[in-house]
Coordinates of C-alpha atoms in Angstrom, one line a residue:
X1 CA 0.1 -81.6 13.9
X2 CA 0.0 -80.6 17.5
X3 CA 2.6 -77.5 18.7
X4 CA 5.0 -78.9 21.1
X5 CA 6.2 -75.4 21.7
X6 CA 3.2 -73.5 22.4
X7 CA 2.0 -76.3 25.0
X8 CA 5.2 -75.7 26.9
X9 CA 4.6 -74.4 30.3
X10 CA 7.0 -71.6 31.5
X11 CA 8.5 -74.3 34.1
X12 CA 8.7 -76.5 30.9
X13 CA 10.8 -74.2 29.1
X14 CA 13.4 -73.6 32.0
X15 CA 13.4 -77.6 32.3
X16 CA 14.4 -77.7 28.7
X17 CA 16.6 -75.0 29.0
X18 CA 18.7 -76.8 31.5
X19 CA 19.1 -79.8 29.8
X20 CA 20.5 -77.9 26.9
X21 CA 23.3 -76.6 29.4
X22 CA 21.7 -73.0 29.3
X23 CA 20.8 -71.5 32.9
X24 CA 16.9 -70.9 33.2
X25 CA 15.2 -68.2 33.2
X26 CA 12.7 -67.4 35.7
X27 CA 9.8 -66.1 33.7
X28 CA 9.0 -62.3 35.2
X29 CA 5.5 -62.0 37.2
X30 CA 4.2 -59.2 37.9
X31 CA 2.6 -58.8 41.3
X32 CA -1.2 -58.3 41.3
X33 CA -2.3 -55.9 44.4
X34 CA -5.4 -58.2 46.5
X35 CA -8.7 -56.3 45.7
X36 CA -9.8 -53.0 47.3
X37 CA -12.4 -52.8 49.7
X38 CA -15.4 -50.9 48.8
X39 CA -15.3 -47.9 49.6
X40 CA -18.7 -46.2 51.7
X41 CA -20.4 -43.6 50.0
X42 CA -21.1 -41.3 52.9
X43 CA -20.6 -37.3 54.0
X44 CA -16.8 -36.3 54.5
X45 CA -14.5 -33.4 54.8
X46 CA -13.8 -31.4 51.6
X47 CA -10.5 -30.6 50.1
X48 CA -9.4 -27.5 49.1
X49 CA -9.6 -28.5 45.5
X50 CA -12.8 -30.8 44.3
X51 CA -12.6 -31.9 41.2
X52 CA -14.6 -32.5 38.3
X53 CA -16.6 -35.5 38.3
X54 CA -16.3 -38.1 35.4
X55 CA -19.7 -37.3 33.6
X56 CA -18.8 -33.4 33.7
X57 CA -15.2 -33.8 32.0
X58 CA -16.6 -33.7 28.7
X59 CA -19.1 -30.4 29.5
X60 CA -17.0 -28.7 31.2
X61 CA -14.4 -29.3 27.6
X62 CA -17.3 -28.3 25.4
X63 CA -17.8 -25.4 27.1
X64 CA -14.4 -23.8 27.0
X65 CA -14.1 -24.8 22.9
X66 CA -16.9 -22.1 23.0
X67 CA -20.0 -24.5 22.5
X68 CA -21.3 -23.9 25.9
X69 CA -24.4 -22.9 25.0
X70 CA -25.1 -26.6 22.9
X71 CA -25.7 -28.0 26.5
X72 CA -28.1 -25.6 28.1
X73 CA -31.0 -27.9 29.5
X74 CA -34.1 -26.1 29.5
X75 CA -37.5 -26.8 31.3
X76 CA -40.6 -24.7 31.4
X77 CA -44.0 -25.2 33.6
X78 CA -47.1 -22.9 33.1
X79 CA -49.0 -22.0 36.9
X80 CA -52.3 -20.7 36.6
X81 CA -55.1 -20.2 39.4
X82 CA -56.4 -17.5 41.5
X83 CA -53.9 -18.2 44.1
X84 CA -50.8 -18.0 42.1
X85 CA -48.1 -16.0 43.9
X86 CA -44.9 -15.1 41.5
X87 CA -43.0 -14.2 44.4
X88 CA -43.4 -17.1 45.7
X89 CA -42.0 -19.5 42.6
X90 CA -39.0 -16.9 43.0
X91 CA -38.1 -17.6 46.7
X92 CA -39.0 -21.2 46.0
X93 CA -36.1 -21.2 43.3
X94 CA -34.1 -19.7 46.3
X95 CA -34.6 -22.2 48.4
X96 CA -33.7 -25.4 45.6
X97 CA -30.8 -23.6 44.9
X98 CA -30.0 -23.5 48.9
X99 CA -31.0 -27.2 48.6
X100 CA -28.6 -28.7 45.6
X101 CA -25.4 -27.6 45.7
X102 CA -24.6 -28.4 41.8
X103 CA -27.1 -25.5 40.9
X104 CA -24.6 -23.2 43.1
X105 CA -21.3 -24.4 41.8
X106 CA -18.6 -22.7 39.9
X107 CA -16.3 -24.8 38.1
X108 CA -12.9 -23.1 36.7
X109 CA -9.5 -24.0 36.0
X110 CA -7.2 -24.5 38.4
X111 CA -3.4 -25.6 38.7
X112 CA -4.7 -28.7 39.7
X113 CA -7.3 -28.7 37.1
X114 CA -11.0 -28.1 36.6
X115 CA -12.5 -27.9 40.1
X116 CA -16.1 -27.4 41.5
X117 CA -16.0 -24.3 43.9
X118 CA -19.5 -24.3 45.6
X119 CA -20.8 -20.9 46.5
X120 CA -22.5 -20.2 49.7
X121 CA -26.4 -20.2 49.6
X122 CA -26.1 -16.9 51.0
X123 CA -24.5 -15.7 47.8
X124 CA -26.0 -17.3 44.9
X125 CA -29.7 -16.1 45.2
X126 CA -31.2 -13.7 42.9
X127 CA -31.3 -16.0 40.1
X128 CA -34.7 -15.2 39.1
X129 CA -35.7 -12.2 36.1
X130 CA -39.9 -11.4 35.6
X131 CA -40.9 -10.6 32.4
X132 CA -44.1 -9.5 31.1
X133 CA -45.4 -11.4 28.2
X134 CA -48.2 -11.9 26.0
X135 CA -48.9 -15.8 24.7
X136 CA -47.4 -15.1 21.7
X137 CA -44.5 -13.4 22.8
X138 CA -43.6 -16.6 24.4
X139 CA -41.4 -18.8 22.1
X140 CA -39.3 -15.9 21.8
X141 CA -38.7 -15.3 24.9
X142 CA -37.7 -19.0 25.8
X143 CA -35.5 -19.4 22.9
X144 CA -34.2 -16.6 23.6
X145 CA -33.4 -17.2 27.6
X146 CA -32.3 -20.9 26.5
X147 CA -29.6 -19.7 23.7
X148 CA -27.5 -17.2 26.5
X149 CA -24.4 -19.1 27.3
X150 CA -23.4 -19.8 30.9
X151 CA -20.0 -18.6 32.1
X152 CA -19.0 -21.8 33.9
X153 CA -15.8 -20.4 35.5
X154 CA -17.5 -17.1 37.3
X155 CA -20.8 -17.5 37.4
X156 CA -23.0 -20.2 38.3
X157 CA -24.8 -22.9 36.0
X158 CA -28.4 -22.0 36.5
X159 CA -31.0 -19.5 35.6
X160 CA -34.9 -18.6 36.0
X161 CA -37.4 -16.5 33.8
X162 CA -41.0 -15.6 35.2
X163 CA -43.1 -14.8 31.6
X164 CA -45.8 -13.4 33.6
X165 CA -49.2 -13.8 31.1
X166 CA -51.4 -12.2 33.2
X167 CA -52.8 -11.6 37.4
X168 CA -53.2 -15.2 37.4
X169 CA -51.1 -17.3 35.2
X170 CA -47.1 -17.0 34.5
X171 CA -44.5 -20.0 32.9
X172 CA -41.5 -20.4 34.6
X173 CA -38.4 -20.9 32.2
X174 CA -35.5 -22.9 34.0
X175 CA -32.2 -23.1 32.4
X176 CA -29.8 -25.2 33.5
X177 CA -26.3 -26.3 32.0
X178 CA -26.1 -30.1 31.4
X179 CA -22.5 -29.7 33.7
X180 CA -24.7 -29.6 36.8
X181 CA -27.7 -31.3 36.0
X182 CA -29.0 -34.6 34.0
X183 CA -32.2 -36.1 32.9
X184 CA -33.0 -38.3 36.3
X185 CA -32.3 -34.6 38.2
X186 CA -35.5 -32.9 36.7
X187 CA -38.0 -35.1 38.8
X188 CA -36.4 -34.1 42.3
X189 CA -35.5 -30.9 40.7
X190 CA -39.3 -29.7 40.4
X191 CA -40.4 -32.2 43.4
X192 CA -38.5 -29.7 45.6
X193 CA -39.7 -26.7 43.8
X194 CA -43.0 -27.4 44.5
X195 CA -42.3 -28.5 48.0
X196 CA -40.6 -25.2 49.2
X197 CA -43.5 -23.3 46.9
X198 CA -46.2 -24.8 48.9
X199 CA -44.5 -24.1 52.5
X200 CA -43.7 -20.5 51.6
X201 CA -47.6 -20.2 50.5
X202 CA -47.9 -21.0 54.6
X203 CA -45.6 -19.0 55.7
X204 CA -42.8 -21.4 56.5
X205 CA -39.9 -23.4 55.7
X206 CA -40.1 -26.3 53.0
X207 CA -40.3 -29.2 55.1
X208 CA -38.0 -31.9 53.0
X209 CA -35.9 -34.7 53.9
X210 CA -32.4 -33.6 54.8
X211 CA -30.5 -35.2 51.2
X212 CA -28.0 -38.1 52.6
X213 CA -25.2 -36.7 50.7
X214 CA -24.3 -34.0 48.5
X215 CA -22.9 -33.9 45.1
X216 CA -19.1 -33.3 46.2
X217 CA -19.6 -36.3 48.1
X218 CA -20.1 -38.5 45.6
X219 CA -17.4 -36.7 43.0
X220 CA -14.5 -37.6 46.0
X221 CA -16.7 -41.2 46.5
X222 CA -16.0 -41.9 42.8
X223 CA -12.7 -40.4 42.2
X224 CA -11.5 -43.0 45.4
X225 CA -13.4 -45.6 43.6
X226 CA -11.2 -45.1 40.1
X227 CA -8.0 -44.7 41.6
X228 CA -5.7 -42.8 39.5
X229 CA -4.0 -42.8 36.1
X230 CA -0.2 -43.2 37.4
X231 CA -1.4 -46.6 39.7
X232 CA -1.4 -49.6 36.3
X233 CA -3.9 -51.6 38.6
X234 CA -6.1 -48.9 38.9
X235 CA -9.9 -48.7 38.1
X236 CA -9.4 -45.9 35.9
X237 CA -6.4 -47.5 34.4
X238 CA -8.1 -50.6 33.4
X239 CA -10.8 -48.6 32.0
X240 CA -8.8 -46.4 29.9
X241 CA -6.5 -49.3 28.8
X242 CA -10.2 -51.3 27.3
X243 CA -11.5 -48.4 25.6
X244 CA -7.7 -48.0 23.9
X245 CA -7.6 -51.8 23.1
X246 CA -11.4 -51.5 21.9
X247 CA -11.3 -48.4 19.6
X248 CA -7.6 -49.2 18.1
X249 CA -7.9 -49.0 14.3
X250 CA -11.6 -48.1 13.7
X251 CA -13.0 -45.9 11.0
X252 CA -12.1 -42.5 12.4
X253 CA -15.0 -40.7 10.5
X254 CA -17.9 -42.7 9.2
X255 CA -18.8 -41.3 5.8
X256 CA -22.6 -39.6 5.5
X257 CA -24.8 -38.9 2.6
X258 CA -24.8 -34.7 3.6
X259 CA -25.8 -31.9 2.1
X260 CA -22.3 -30.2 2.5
X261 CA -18.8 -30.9 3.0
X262 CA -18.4 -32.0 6.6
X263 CA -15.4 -29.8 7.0
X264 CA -17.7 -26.5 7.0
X265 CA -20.4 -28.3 9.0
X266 CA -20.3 -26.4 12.9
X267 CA -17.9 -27.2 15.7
X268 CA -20.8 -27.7 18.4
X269 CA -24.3 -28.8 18.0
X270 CA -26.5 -26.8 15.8
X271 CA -29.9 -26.5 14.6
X272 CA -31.8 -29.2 14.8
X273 CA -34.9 -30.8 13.2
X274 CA -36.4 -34.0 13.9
X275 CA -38.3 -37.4 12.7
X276 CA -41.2 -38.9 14.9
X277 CA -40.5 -43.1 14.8
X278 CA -43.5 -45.5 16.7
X279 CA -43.5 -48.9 17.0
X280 CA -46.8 -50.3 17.7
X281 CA -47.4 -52.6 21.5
X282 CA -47.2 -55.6 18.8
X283 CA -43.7 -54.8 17.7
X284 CA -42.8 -53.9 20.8
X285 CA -44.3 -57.6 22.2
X286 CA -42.2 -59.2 19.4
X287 CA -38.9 -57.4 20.5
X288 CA -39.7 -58.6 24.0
X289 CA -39.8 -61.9 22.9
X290 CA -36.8 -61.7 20.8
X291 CA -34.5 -59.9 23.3
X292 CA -35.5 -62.6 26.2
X293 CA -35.0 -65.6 23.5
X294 CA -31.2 -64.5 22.9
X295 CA -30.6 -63.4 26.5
X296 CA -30.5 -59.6 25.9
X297 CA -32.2 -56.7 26.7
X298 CA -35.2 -54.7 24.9
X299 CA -32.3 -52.1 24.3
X300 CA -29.7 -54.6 23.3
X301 CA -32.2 -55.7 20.1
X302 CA -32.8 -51.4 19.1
X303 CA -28.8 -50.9 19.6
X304 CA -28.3 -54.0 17.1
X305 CA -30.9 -52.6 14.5
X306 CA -29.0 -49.2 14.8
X307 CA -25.8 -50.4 14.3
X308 CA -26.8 -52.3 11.0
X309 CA -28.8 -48.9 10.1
X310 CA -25.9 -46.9 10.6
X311 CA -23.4 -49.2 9.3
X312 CA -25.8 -49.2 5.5
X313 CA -26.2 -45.5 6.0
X314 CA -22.4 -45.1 6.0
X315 CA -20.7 -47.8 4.0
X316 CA -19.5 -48.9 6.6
X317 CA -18.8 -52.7 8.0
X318 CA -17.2 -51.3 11.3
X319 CA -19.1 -48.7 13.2
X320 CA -19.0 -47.0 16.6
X321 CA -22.1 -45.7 18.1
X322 CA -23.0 -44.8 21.5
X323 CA -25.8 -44.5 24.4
X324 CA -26.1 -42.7 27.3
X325 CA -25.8 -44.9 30.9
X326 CA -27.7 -43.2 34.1
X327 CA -24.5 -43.4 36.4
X328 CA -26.5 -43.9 39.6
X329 CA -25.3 -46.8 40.3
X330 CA -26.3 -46.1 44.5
X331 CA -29.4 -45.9 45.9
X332 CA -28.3 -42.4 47.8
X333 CA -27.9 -40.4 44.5
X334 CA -31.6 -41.2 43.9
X335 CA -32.9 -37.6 45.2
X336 CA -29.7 -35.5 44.1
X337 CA -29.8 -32.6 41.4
X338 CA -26.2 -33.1 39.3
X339 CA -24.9 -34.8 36.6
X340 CA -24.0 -38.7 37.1
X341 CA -24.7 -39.6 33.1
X342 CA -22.6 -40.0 30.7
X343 CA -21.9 -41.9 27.4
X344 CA -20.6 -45.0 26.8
X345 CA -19.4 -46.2 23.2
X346 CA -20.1 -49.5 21.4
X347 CA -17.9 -51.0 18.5
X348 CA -19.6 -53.0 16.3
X349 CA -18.0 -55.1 13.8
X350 CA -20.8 -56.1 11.3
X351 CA -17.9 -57.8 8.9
X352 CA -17.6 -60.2 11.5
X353 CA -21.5 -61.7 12.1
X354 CA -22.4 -64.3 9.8
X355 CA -26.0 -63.7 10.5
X356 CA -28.9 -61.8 12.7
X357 CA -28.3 -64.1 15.7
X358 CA -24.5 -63.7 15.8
X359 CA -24.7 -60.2 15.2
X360 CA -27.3 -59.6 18.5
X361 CA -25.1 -62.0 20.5
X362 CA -21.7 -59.3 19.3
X363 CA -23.9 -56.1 20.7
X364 CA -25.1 -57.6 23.5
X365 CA -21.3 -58.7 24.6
X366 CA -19.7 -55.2 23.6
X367 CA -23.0 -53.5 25.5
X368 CA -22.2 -55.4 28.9
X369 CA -18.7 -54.9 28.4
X370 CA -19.5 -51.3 27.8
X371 CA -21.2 -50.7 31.2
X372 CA -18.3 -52.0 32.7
X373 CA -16.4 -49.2 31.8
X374 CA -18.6 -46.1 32.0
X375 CA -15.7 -43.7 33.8
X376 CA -13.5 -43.1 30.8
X377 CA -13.7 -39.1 29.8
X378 CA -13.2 -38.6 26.6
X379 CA -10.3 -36.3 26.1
X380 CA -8.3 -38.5 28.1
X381 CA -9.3 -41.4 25.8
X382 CA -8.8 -39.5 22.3
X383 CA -4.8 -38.9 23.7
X384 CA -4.4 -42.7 23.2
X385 CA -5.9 -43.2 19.9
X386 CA -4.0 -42.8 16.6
X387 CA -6.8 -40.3 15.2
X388 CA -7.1 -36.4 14.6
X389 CA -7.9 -35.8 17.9
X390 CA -10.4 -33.1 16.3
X391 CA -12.4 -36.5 15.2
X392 CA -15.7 -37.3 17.3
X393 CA -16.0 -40.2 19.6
X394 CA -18.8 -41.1 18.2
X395 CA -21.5 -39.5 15.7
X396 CA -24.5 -42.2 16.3
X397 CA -26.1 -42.2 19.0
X398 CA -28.9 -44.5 20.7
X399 CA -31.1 -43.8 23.8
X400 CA -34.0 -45.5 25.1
X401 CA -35.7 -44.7 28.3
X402 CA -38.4 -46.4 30.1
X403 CA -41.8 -44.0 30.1
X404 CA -43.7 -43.3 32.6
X405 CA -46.8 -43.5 33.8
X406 CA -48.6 -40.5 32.0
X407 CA -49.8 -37.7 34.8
X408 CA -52.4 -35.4 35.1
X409 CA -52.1 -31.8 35.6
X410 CA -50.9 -30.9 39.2
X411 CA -53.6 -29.8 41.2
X412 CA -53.4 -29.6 45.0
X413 CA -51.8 -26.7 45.9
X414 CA -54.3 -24.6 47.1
X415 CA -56.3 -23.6 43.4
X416 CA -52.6 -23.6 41.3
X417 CA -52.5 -26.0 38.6
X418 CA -49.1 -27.3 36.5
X419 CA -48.5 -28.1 33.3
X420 CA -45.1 -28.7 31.0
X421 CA -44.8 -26.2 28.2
X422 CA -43.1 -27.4 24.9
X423 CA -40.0 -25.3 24.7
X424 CA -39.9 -26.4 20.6
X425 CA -35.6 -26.2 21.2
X426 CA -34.0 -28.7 19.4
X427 CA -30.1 -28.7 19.6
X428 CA -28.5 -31.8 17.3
X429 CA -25.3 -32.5 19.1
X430 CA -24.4 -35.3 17.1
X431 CA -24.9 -36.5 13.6
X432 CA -27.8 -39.0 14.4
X433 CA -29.8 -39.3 17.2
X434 CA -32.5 -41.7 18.7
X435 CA -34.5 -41.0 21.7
X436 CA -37.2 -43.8 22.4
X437 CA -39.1 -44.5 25.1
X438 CA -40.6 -47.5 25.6
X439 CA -44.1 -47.6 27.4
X440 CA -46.2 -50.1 29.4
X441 CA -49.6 -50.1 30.6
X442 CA -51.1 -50.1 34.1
X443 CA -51.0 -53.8 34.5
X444 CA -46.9 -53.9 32.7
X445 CA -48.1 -55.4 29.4
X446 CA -46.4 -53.5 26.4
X447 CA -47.6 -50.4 24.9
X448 CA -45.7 -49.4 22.2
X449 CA -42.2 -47.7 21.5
X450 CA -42.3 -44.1 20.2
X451 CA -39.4 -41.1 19.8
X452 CA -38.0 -39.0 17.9
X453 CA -35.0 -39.1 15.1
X454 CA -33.3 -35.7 15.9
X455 CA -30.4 -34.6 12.9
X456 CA -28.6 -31.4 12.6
X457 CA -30.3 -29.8 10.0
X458 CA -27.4 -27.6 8.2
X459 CA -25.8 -31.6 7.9
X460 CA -29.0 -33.4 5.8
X461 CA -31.7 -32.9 4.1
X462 CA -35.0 -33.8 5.3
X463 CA -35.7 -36.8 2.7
X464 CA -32.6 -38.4 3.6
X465 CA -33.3 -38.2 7.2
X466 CA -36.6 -39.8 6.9
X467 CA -35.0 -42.2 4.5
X468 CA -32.7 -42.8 7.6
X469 CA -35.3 -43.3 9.7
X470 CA -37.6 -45.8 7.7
X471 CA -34.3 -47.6 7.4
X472 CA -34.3 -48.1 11.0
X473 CA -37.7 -48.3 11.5
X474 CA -37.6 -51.3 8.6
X475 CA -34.8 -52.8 10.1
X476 CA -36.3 -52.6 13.7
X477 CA -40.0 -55.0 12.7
X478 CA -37.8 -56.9 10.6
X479 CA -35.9 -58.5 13.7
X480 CA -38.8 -58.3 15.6
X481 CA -40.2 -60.6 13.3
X482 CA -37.9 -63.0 13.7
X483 CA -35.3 -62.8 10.7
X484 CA -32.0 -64.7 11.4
X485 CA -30.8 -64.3 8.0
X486 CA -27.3 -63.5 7.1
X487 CA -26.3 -59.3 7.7
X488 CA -24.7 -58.6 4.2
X489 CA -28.1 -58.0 2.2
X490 CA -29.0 -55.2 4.8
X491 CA -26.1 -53.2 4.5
X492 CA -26.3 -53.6 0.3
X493 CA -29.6 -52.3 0.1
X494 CA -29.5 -49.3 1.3
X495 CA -25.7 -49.1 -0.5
X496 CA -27.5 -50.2 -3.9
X497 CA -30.1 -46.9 -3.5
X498 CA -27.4 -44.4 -3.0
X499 CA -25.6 -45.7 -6.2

């Protein structure tokens, strides 16, 4: 039977109202603001108090819990040739620090909050230390430079080592706190190193493009764009208000096979080991295929493999994992040195797909809606969720990153040749992590799909995390090979093994 009442209107209800000899009640409405204009991203005066940017909430909380040190980004490059100069690399460090204001920034607490207090360029040279070292020697004394924690609210966020090997070959060590730098910075990072390098090889200036803005810039850009907290209508409102709506009643900790009670497992990241994973350029072909038959992205397809991985690995029907988004969303943050990424976090309810397709139609809705609401940090979110705030976000995690075009050894800069050193750190900041890359060849066809599984190794045992990642792996050809079937039987078989 049709219901009368809930096809009422609200001018319905005061018409029926007044028949009945009651006086109607105008039904309350809430006056929506008409949209903002967007705001120009551009150079402007500076307040006396910047604050943090979105993407640097959560690093700059990390760091004062006293895991500071879990989000060191470290780099190294090996120079060799007759005309190598070590003074040189130093005042070229100089002159990038001069260049990128993030790499010269303090960030303490304030009354007002955590703020970014930029130091003069004057003031924040000398960033450089020269070692001597033999080749062996060398691990050590990266690990060792990489593992120093910064001091985020006196001193500034990056440091330099020179191992000088010998008259004619050193490695430069660059350590930079993830606060002030992200993984689209590195490319401009050492484009400008080697830019002021060669001019002070001539005896002048670098000779760069003056950058459009600077990083403060875009923090008060963004902050205008979110609005704040106290307006309901607000950007950052609305954001806040999905991610409490979204998250409301999950699992607060999914349950792991580990090799120790989680409650002495470490507060930060720790020691970590990893997996290699490769999918063939068939696989990767097939994925293609799949991703553009449902409407969804190459990503979208890994994300909905992970979540059924995770969600076996766990016992668990509802699972929350998470990927990292880029966060430069304008084309005038392309050549800027600073932090714009951040993570975003996916709910996946596997209970509630009867099969493959309707599970990869679920991930690619929550993904999109995801994106839409990158700005949320994260200890403002865990204030509105009925969990331990101690409780992670997330402990799955999912990145995939489009390679590029493999390069030779640098070469033109007058007999000095580059190379990238393998640091071997590995710092597990969350339960499980994937980093893929997906490659291409010179004419765009696809060439395969390779990363690595990274796992905290105090957490798991290395059989059950390559038992994790075959799961994945299995689970990955298994859609790329076209199985619609229904999701229950791959969550019970990995279940079935553990009993």
């Amino acid at each position: 039977m049709h219901n009368s009442a809930a096809a009422i209107s609200s001018e319905g209800i005061g018409h029926v109202l007044g028949h009945a000899g009651m006086r109607p009640v105008r039904p309350a409405v809430r006056p929506v603001p008409p949209p903002r204009r967007p705001l120009p991203l551009a150079r402007g005066p500076r307040p006396a108090h910047i604050p943090l940017a979105p993407a640097q909430e959560r690093m700059w909380h990390a760091a004062r819990a006293g895991n500071s040190s879990d989000w060191n980004v470290t780099r190294a490059v090996r120079l060799s040739g007759p005309a190598l100069r070590p003074e040189g690399i130093v005042a070229a460090i100089d002159d990038v620090v001069a260049r990128h204001e993030p790499l010269r920034t303090r960030y303490p607490r304030t009354a007002s909050g955590p703020a970014q207090v930029i130091v003069p360029a004057d003031e924040a040279g000398g960033r450089t230390d020269v070692v001597l070292a033999t080749e062996a020697e060398l691990p050590r004394h990266i690990a060792e430079f990489a593992a120093i924690e910064f001091d985020l609210e006196t001193g500034l966020p990056l440091r330099a080592r020179l191992c000088v090997l010998g008259p004619h070959e050193v490695v430069l060590v660059l350590v930079v706190h993830h606060i002030s730098i992200d993984g689209r910075s590195v490319a401009p990072l050492l484009r400008d190193l080697g830019t002021a390098y060669l001019a002070g090889q001539d005896g002048a200036a670098p000779d760069w493009p003056p950058l459009p803005i600077d990083y403060a810039d875009y923090t008060l850009w963004k902050h205008a764009q979110l609005g704040d907290y106290s307006d309901e209508w607000s950007r950052a409102t609305q954001q806040l208000r999905y991610w409490a709506n979204t998250l409301a009643g999950r699992p607060p900790v999914l349950d792991f096979p580990c090799v120790r009670p989680r409650a002495i497992r470490r507060g930060g990241a720790s020691a970590g080991a990893v997996v290699p994973v490769a999918f063939a350029a068939g696989v990767h072909r097939a994925l293609l295929d799949r991703a553009c038959a449902a409407r969804a992205s190459l990503f979208m397809v890994l994300q909905t493999a992970f979540a059924v991985a995770v969600g076996a690995f766990s016992g668990s029907a509802d699972v929350t994992v998470a990927t990292a988004v880029a966060g430069r969303d304008h084309r005038l943050l392309d050549d800027l040195v600073g932090n714009f990424a951040d993570d975003v976090l996916m709910r996946v309810r596997l209970d509630r797909a009867a099969d493959a397709e309707e599970l990869l139609d679920q991930v690619r809705g929550v993904a999109l809606a995801a994106f839409a609401h990158p700005d949320t940090p994260g200890q403002r979110l865990k204030r509105c969720l009925l969990q331990d705030a101690a409780c992670p976000l997330f402990q799955a995690t999912l990145i995939l990153q489009r390679g590029a075009a493999a390069q030779p050894a640098a070469d033109g800069s007058g007999g000095v040749s580059i190379t990238e050193v393998d640091t071997g750190i590995v710092r597990a900041k969350h339960d499980l992590e994937f980093g893929l890359v997906d490659r291409y060849d010179r004419l765009g066809a696809p060439a395969g799909i390779d990363g690595v599984f990274i796992y905290p190794a105090a957490l798991f045992e290395r059989g059950t995390a390559v038992a994790f990642t075959e799961l994945f792996a299995a689970t990955v050809e298994l859609l790329a090979a076209g199985y619609r079937g229904p999701v229950t039987p791959l969550l019970t078989d990995w279940s079935a093994g553990r009993r």
